Amino acid sequence: MKIANKVNLGLLALAAITFACGGGEKASSSSETQEVAAPAPAKEVSLEEKYANDPIYIKGLEKVKGSDCTSCHMVERKIVGPSYAEVAAKYESTEENVAMLAQKVIQGGVGVWGEVPMPAHPGLSEEDAKDMVRYVLLLKK
């Protein structure tokens, strides 16, 4: 009897270890409910994709790239001046703001974003400056 008890106890311990390690899982049947995978997070769309056919974006981006703006500004990161995203967050895209900001681009200024002055761009036409400002204001998150 003592040997039979030890064997039974050993088998019971082996079964417990096997079950704890996953050996006791039963196979899932087709009638069981399957776990539904969470939907994949939405793919973040780049600005180029988002505004690919927007004439304001296209014209403004072309003018910004052809200027010295990228020396001091980036789309989402502050360099010397504020990022375009910060400017877009601060100002609504209204014709009054577009005209005011275009004048700031042409005349330069200091004090709104800190003590580093923005140099004047007197060679820039008002219409080009407005196109650039409209582009920047599109970048609101």
Coordinates of C-alpha atoms in Angstrom, one line a residue:
M1 CA 0.0 0.0 0.0
K2 CA 2.8 2.4 0.8
I3 CA 4.3 2.1 -2.7
A4 CA 0.9 2.6 -4.3
N5 CA 0.3 5.8 -2.3
K6 CA 3.8 7.1 -3.3
V7 CA 3.1 6.3 -6.9
N8 CA -0.3 8.0 -6.8
L9 CA 1.2 11.0 -5.1
G10 CA 4.0 11.1 -7.7
L11 CA 1.5 10.9 -10.6
L12 CA -0.7 13.6 -9.0
A13 CA 2.4 15.9 -8.7
L14 CA 3.4 15.2 -12.3
A15 CA -0.2 16.0 -13.5
A16 CA -0.1 19.2 -11.5
I17 CA 3.2 20.3 -13.0
T18 CA 2.0 19.4 -16.5
F19 CA -1.2 21.3 -16.0
A20 CA 0.6 24.3 -14.6
C21 CA 3.0 24.4 -17.6
G22 CA 0.1 24.4 -20.1
G23 CA -0.3 20.7 -20.7
G24 CA -3.8 20.7 -19.2
E25 CA -5.3 23.1 -21.7
K26 CA -8.2 21.7 -23.7
A27 CA -8.3 22.3 -27.4
S28 CA -10.7 25.0 -28.5
S29 CA -13.7 23.9 -30.4
S30 CA -15.4 25.8 -33.1
S31 CA -18.4 26.4 -30.8
E32 CA -16.2 28.4 -28.4
T33 CA -16.1 32.2 -28.8
Q34 CA -12.8 33.3 -30.3
E35 CA -11.1 36.4 -28.9
V36 CA -11.6 39.4 -31.1
A37 CA -8.4 41.3 -31.9
A38 CA -8.5 45.0 -31.1
P39 CA -8.6 47.1 -34.2
A40 CA -5.3 48.3 -35.4
P41 CA -4.5 51.9 -34.5
A42 CA -5.3 54.3 -37.3
K43 CA -2.2 55.0 -39.4
E44 CA -1.0 58.5 -38.9
V45 CA -1.2 60.4 -42.2
S46 CA 1.7 62.6 -43.1
L47 CA 1.1 66.2 -44.1
E48 CA 2.1 65.4 -47.6
E49 CA -0.6 62.8 -47.8
K50 CA -3.2 64.8 -45.9
Y51 CA -2.8 67.9 -48.1
A52 CA -1.6 66.3 -51.4
N53 CA -4.3 68.1 -53.4
D54 CA -4.7 71.3 -51.4
P55 CA -3.5 74.2 -53.5
I56 CA -2.9 76.4 -50.4
Y57 CA -0.6 73.7 -49.0
I58 CA 1.3 73.1 -52.3
K59 CA 1.8 76.8 -53.0
G60 CA 2.8 77.7 -49.5
L61 CA 5.2 74.8 -49.1
E62 CA 6.9 75.7 -52.3
K63 CA 7.4 79.3 -51.2
V64 CA 8.6 78.3 -47.7
K65 CA 11.1 75.9 -49.2
G66 CA 12.4 78.5 -51.6
S67 CA 13.0 81.0 -48.7
D68 CA 15.2 81.1 -45.7
C69 CA 12.3 80.2 -43.3
T70 CA 13.7 76.7 -42.6
S71 CA 16.8 78.3 -41.1
C72 CA 14.8 79.2 -38.0
H73 CA 11.6 77.2 -38.2
M74 CA 10.5 73.6 -38.5
V75 CA 7.1 72.1 -38.7
E76 CA 6.9 70.5 -35.3
R77 CA 10.1 71.5 -33.5
K78 CA 11.4 74.9 -32.3
I79 CA 14.8 75.9 -33.6
V80 CA 15.4 79.6 -33.3
G81 CA 11.8 80.7 -33.8
P82 CA 8.6 78.9 -33.0
S83 CA 7.6 75.8 -34.9
Y84 CA 4.9 76.2 -37.6
A85 CA 2.7 74.0 -35.4
E86 CA 3.0 76.4 -32.5
V87 CA 2.1 79.4 -34.7
A88 CA -0.9 77.5 -36.1
A89 CA -2.0 76.7 -32.6
K90 CA -1.8 80.3 -31.5
Y91 CA -3.6 81.9 -34.4
E92 CA -6.9 81.1 -36.1
S93 CA -6.8 80.9 -39.9
T94 CA -8.7 84.2 -40.6
E95 CA -7.9 86.7 -43.3
E96 CA -7.2 89.3 -40.6
N97 CA -4.6 87.0 -39.0
V98 CA -3.1 86.1 -42.4
A99 CA -2.7 89.8 -43.2
M100 CA -1.2 90.6 -39.8
L101 CA 1.2 87.7 -39.8
A102 CA 2.3 88.4 -43.4
Q103 CA 3.2 91.9 -42.3
K104 CA 5.2 90.5 -39.4
V105 CA 7.1 88.2 -41.9
I106 CA 7.9 91.2 -44.2
Q107 CA 8.7 93.7 -41.4
G108 CA 10.3 91.3 -38.9
G109 CA 9.7 91.7 -35.2
V110 CA 10.5 90.7 -31.6
G111 CA 8.7 90.0 -28.4
V112 CA 5.8 87.8 -29.3
W113 CA 7.9 84.5 -29.2
G114 CA 10.7 85.7 -26.9
E115 CA 13.6 88.1 -27.3
V116 CA 15.2 86.6 -30.4
P117 CA 14.2 89.0 -33.3
M118 CA 12.8 87.7 -36.5
P119 CA 14.6 89.4 -39.3
A120 CA 12.7 91.5 -41.9
H121 CA 12.0 90.1 -45.3
P122 CA 11.5 93.3 -47.4
G123 CA 12.1 91.5 -50.7
L124 CA 9.1 89.2 -50.1
S125 CA 5.8 90.3 -51.7
E126 CA 2.7 90.6 -49.6
E127 CA 1.0 87.9 -51.6
D128 CA 3.9 85.5 -51.2
A129 CA 4.0 86.2 -47.5
K130 CA 0.2 85.5 -47.2
D131 CA 0.6 82.2 -49.1
M132 CA 3.3 81.2 -46.7
V133 CA 1.2 82.2 -43.7
R134 CA -1.8 80.3 -45.0
Y135 CA 0.4 77.2 -45.4
V136 CA 1.7 77.5 -41.8
L137 CA -1.9 78.0 -40.4
L138 CA -3.0 74.8 -42.1
L139 CA -0.6 72.9 -39.8
K140 CA -2.9 73.2 -36.8
K141 CA -3.3 69.9 -34.9

